[in-house]
C-alpha cells in the first residue's frame, strides 16, 4: 500500500442539500493506480468517529470493497482501558494512541478531521463542520451510500452544579490535564507559604463515581502516592493525603460479582482509601464537595469533604449530534442512546442505509420478555400454572446466571430478583407475586436495552459490521448501493448481532479482579501481571506494544515522571 498515491479531496462546485452547502465529493485523480481507479466507483461508506467501534470495523473490512471516508475530531485511536495509568505517569500518553491515518490507509480510505453536525437521511448527506486554522468554522456535506455512526458518548453531569471544578477522564487530553493538576497540588503542598489546613485540602483527592474508571483512577493515584511520594516529596507526610470515592450505590464496581466488589472494598479499606457508598454528590465547589448520604435507618444526611482535586466519573450520556438524530427519527424512544435493530440498523432511518455502533447506540432487546417466557415454559413443562410462575429457585439460578453473563450491568436488579426467588423457595406452596416480578423485570429491561458501554461491545459491533459489509460486497459485486434494496440484503447475507460478554477486569492497586462468565477471581501481583498481559495483547499495534513495554520498564527502573508541562 506504500506506493498508492494519496487521493485528493475536492469540493465539488456542486451545492445542494437542505442548507445548500458545498457537497464534498472525493475523486481519485491518479488513474494509473488500479486500486484507486476501482475504489472510485465503489459504494461510499462514511464512518463517523475513530473509537473502538469504528476502528474494529476498519480492521475487519476487506480493502477495496468500499470507498471509505472517516470523519472525526480525533486523528488518533485511544486505547481507553489503560487511560487511568496515564494520569499519574505510570504510562506515557503517546503509548496509548495510534495515528488513525495508519488504520485508514489499510482500507485505502480518506480521513477528515472534522465533526458530524447533522444527517439528511432523504438525500443521504452528512453535514460536517471543520475549523480552519484562523478559527473559522466551515460547513459542507459528505454524501454516503452507507453511514456508520460510532461517535461514542459524553460524560453525564446528572445536573449537578459546579462541574467546572471537576476533571473528566474520557480522552487523552483529559489524562494530561489530570496529571498536571495532581502534580501542581503536590508542588503547592510543599511550599512554605502553604498552611497546614490548605495542605490537607490540596492533598484531598475526591473521585465521584465508583465504577471501573473511578476505581482504577483511585488505584493508580494511590499507587503513585504510595510508591513515589516518599522518594520525591519527602516534605509531604503520608497521613496528610486522603483519597475518597463517592458512590451512589451500595457497593463500588456494582456490575461485578458481589464477592469481587467486596474484595475491592476491603482492599481499598486496607489501603485507607475512603469509600462513601449510598452517597450522591449535590454540588461541587472550588474547595469542597457537598454530598448527601443515606444512613442505615434510611435517613439522609448532608456531608462535605474539603478537596483540592475532583474527578467526575459518574456514567455517560448522549452527544448533541445523536440527540439531533434521535429527535428527527421515528422509533427513537431511548433518551440515552440511538436505538438500533438487532442488525445494528438505526431505527427510523431508511432501512440498510445507516447503522449505529458502540457507546452511542443501544440494541432493542426485550430481555424481560425472554425471562418471563422461559419461566412460563418451565412452569408449563412441570405441569404448573404458568400465570402463577411456579418455578424452583435452582431453575431461576440457571436463568439468572445466563442473563448476568450477557448483561453484567443488570447485576443489582438480578440480585434483588434473586432475593425474591430465594424467599419464594422457602415457601414452596406459595405463589410468586407476578406484579412485583414484572416491575423488577421492567427495571431490568431499561438497564438491558442498553448493552454495557464498553470497548468490548463497541469492538464486537465494529467487527460484526465489517464482516457483514464484506459479505454484502461479495453478494453483490460491482453493485450500486443506491439502486438496491439493501434492507433485505442485511438479513439475507448475515445473522443478527449477538453480544458475547467475555468478562470484566479491573485494576485496584497492586491487585486486580476478574469477572469471567460469572466466575470471579481476584489476586495480588500475579493478577496484576495477568491484567497487564491481557491489555498488552489487545493493544492496537506492534508500535503501541513496544511503547507500553518501554514505559513499564522505565517506571520499574526510575519511578514515575512527576513533572507537569
Ligand atoms: P469512542 O471510543 O468513545 O469513540 C468515539 C469517537 O467519535 C471519538 O473518536 C470521537 O472523537 C468521535 N466523535 C465524537 N463526536 C463526533 C462527531 N460529532 N462527529 C464525528 N466524530 C465524533 N471499556 C472496556 O471494555 N474495558 C475497559 O477497561 C474500559 N476502560 C475504560 C477506561 C476509561 C478511562 C474510559 C473513558 C472508558 C473505558 N472503557 C472501557 C469504555 C470504552 O472506552 C468505551 O466503551 C469505548 O471507547 C466505546 O467505543 P466507541 O467506538 O463507541 O466510542
mmCIF file of N, CA and C in Angstrom, residues 5 16 68-69 109 164 181 197 287 325 386 388-389 425 438 445 457 475 541 554 564:
data_model
loop_
_atom_site.group_PDB
_atom_site.id
_atom_site.type_symbol
_atom_site.label_atom_id
_atom_site.label_comp_id
_atom_site.label_asym_id
_atom_site.label_seq_id
_atom_site.Cartn_x
_atom_site.Cartn_y
_atom_site.Cartn_z
ATOM 1 N N UNK A 5 -0.767 6.295 -4.483
ATOM 2 C CA UNK A 5 -0.730 7.753 -4.351
ATOM 3 C C UNK A 5 -1.822 8.252 -3.408
ATOM 4 N N UNK A 16 -25.848 21.818 -2.606
ATOM 5 C CA UNK A 16 -27.164 21.178 -2.516
ATOM 6 C C UNK A 16 -27.547 20.854 -1.100
ATOM 7 N N UNK A 68 -14.094 4.399 1.320
ATOM 8 C CA UNK A 68 -14.278 4.706 2.745
ATOM 9 C C UNK A 68 -13.870 6.151 3.068
ATOM 10 N N UNK A 69 -14.716 6.840 3.811
ATOM 11 C CA UNK A 69 -14.373 8.166 4.329
ATOM 12 C C UNK A 69 -14.611 8.153 5.837
ATOM 13 N N UNK A 109 -8.667 4.478 2.477
ATOM 14 C CA UNK A 109 -9.731 5.454 2.731
ATOM 15 C C UNK A 109 -9.208 6.875 2.879
ATOM 16 N N UNK A 164 -17.573 22.600 36.699
ATOM 17 C CA UNK A 164 -16.398 23.287 36.146
ATOM 18 C C UNK A 164 -15.186 23.124 37.073
ATOM 19 N N UNK A 181 -2.631 18.590 37.100
ATOM 20 C CA UNK A 181 -3.318 19.094 38.300
ATOM 21 C C UNK A 181 -2.814 18.370 39.550
ATOM 22 N N UNK A 197 -3.811 23.525 56.998
ATOM 23 C CA UNK A 197 -5.173 23.229 56.514
ATOM 24 C C UNK A 197 -5.213 23.211 54.992
ATOM 25 N N UNK A 287 -13.411 24.467 46.472
ATOM 26 C CA UNK A 287 -12.575 23.877 47.520
ATOM 27 C C UNK A 287 -13.258 22.765 48.315
ATOM 28 N N UNK A 325 -30.162 13.512 15.882
ATOM 29 C CA UNK A 325 -30.629 12.424 15.005
ATOM 30 C C UNK A 325 -31.873 11.762 15.598
ATOM 31 N N UNK A 386 -48.720 -21.474 34.520
ATOM 32 C CA UNK A 386 -47.706 -20.511 34.071
ATOM 33 C C UNK A 386 -47.950 -19.103 34.606
ATOM 34 N N UNK A 388 -48.933 -18.249 37.439
ATOM 35 C CA UNK A 388 -48.526 -18.098 38.847
ATOM 36 C C UNK A 388 -47.005 -18.195 38.981
ATOM 37 N N UNK A 389 -46.340 -18.519 37.863
ATOM 38 C CA UNK A 389 -44.886 -18.613 37.841
ATOM 39 C C UNK A 389 -44.326 -19.481 38.968
ATOM 40 N N UNK A 425 -38.705 -19.714 47.450
ATOM 41 C CA UNK A 425 -38.280 -21.097 47.582
ATOM 42 C C UNK A 425 -38.534 -21.637 48.992
ATOM 43 N N UNK A 438 -42.842 -8.516 37.656
ATOM 44 C CA UNK A 438 -42.893 -7.769 36.396
ATOM 45 C C UNK A 438 -42.239 -6.381 36.551
ATOM 46 N N UNK A 445 -35.096 -4.453 32.184
ATOM 47 C CA UNK A 445 -35.122 -4.171 30.751
ATOM 48 C C UNK A 445 -34.565 -2.798 30.444
ATOM 49 N N UNK A 457 -17.968 -4.228 23.797
ATOM 50 C CA UNK A 457 -19.180 -4.241 22.979
ATOM 51 C C UNK A 457 -18.959 -3.487 21.666
ATOM 52 N N UNK A 475 -21.698 -10.549 -2.019
ATOM 53 C CA UNK A 475 -23.009 -10.995 -2.506
ATOM 54 C C UNK A 475 -23.421 -10.242 -3.757
ATOM 55 N N UNK A 541 -1.481 -1.978 18.192
ATOM 56 C CA UNK A 541 -0.458 -2.236 17.171
ATOM 57 C C UNK A 541 0.847 -2.678 17.824
ATOM 58 N N UNK A 554 10.708 1.443 32.227
ATOM 59 C CA UNK A 554 11.215 2.753 32.675
ATOM 60 C C UNK A 554 10.729 3.043 34.097
ATOM 61 N N UNK A 564 5.122 18.497 35.631
ATOM 62 C CA UNK A 564 3.991 18.955 34.812
ATOM 63 C C UNK A 564 4.482 19.885 33.712
#
